[in-house]
Coordinates of C-alpha atoms and ligand atoms in Angstrom, one line a residue:
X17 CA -0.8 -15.9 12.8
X18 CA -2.1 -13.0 10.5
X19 CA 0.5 -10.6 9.0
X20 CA -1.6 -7.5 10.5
X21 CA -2.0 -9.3 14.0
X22 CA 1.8 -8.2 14.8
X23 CA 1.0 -4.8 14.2
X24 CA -2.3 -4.8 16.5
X25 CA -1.7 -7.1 19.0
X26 CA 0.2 -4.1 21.2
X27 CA -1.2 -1.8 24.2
X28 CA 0.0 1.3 22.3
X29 CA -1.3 2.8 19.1
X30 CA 1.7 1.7 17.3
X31 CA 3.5 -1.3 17.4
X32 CA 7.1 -1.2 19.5
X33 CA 10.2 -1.4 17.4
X34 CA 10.5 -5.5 17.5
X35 CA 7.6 -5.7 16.5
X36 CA 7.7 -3.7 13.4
X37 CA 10.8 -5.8 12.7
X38 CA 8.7 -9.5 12.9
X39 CA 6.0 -7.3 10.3
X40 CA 8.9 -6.4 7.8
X41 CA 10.3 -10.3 8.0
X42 CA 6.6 -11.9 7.9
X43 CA 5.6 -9.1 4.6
X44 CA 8.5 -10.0 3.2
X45 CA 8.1 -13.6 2.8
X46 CA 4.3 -13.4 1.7
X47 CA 4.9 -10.7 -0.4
X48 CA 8.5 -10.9 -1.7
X49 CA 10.0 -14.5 -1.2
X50 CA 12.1 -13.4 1.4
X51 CA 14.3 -12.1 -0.9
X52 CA 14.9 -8.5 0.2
X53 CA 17.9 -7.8 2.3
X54 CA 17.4 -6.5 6.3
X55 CA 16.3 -3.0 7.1
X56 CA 16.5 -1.4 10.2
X57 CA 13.0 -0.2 10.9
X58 CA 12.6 3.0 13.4
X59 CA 10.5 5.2 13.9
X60 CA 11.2 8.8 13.5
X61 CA 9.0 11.7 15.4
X62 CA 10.3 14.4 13.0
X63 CA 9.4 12.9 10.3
X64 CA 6.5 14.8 9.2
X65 CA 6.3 15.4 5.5
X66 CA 6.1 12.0 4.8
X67 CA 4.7 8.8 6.8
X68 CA 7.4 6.7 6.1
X69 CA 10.9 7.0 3.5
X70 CA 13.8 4.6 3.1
X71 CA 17.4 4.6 2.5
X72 CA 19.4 1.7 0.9
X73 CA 23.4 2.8 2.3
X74 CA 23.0 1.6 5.4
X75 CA 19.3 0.0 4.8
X76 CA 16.9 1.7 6.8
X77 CA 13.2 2.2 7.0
X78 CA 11.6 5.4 8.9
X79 CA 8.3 5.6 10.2
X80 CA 6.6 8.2 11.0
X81 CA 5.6 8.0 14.8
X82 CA 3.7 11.1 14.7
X83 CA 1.6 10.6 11.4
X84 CA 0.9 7.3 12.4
X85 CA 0.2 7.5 16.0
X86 CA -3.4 9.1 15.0
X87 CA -3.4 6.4 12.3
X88 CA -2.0 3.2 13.4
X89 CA -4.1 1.2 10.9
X90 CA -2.0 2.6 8.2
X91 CA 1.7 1.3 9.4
X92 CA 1.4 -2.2 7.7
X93 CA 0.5 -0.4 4.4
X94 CA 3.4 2.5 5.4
X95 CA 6.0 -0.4 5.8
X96 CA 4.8 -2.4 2.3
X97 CA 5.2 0.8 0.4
X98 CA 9.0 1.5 1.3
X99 CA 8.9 -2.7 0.7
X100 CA 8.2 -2.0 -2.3
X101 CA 11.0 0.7 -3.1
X102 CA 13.4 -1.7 -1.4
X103 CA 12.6 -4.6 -3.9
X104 CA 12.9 -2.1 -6.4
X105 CA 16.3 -1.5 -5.5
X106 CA 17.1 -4.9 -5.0
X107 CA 16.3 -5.8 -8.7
X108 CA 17.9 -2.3 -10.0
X109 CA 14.5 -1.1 -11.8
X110 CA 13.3 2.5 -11.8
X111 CA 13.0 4.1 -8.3
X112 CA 10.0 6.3 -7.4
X113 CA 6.1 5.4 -8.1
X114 CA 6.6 4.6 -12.0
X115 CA 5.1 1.6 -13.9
X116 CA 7.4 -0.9 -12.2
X117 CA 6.0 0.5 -8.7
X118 CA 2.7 0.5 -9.3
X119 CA 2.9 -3.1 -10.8
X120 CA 4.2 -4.3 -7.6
X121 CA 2.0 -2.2 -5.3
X122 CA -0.6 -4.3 -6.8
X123 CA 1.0 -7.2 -6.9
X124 CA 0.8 -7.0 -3.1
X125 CA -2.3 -5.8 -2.3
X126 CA -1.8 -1.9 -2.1
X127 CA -4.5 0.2 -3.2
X128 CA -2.9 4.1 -3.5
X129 CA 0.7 5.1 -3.8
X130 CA -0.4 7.5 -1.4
X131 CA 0.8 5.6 1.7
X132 CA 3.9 7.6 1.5
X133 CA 1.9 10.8 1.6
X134 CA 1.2 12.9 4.5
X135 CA -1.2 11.0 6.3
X136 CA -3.2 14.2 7.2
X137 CA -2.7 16.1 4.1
X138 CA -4.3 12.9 2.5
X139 CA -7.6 12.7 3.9
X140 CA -7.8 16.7 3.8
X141 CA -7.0 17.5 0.4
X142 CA -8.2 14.8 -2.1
X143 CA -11.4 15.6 -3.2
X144 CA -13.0 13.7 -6.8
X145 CA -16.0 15.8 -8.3
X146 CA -18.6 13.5 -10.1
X147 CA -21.1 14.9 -12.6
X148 CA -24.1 14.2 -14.5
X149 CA -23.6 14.8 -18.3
X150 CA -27.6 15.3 -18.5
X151 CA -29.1 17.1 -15.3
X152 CA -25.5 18.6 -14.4
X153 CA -25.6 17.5 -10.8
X154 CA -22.5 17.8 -9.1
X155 CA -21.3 15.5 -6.0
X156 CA -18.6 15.6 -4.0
X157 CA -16.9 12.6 -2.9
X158 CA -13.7 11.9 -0.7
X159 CA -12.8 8.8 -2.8
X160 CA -12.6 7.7 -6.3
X161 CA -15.6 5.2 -7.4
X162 CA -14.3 2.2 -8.0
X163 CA -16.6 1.4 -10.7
X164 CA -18.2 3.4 -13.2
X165 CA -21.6 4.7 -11.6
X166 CA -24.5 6.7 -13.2
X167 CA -26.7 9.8 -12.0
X168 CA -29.1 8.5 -9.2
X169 CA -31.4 11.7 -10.5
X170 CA -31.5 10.4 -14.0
X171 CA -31.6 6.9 -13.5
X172 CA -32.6 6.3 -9.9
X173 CA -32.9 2.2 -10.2
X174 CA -29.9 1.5 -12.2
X175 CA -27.0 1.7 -13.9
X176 CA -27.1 4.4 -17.1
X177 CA -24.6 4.3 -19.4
X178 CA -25.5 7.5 -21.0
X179 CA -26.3 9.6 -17.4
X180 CA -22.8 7.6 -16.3
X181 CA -21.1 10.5 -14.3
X182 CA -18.0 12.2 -15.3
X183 CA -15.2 11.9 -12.0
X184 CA -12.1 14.7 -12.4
X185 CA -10.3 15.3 -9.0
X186 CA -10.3 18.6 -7.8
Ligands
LIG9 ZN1 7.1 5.9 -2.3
LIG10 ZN1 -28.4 13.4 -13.7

């Protein structure tokens, strides 16, 4: 059984309660040993500034219900993120999304910290402006390349170091 079959094999958007509970214990023996402690996982409607948050004093992971319920496809990533703070914790490093987090994160296969982020807010806001350094073009893009590209004016076959556009986020 896959880890993300818990979370989709449901008739709702989102995964019952029990079921997010079997997706914390099966994440956190491929990603952490088994080694963190048990969280209570609910999910929490008013939550709406963040999609999901924890608490160590009594351990406890919130979801999200109404961030998530337009994107269910995001809860496995949701629930590995506060996993991550919770092994953080556990080993008594640094809290929040500093170099210790972000080793982790890719340790187990998250792209973005931004999984704690408002889910909406997220897709609205980040925008990444590339541009040519010879023709000036401008594009706008919803997503950081993830690889250096070049100007498709200036060097329409391939890759141009010297037309490679510049990326800033807006
Ligand atoms: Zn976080
Ligand atoms: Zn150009």
């Amino acid at each position: 059984m896959s880890i993300t079959a818990v979370a989709l094999e449901s008739a709702s958007p989102l995964p019952c309660e029990s079921d997010l509970q079997l997706l914390f214990s099966a994440l956190n023996v491929a990603h952490f040993g088994g080694m963190l402690p048990g969280y209570r996982i609910v999910y929490n409607a008013r939550l709406t500034s963040v999609a999901g948050r924890i608490a160590y004093k009594p351990p406890l992971i919130e979801l999200s219900s109404s961030l998530l319920a337009a994107h269910p496809d995001h809860v496995e990533a949701t629930m590995l993120h506060e996993m991550v703070h919770a092994w953080l914790h556990l080993n008594r490093l640094p809290s929040g999304h500093g170099m210790q987090f972000k080793r982790k994160m890719r340790e187990v296969g998250l792209g973005s910290i931004y999984h704690s982020m408002p889910v909406g807010s997220r897709r609205s806001r980040r925008r990444y402006v590339l541009s040519c350094p010879r023709c000036k073009v401008e594009l706008l893009r919803r997503q950081r390349p993830g690889s250096a590209v070049s100007c498709a004016r200036c060097s329409p076959s391939r890759f141009n170091r010297r037309v490679q556009m510049a990326v800033r986020e807006l």
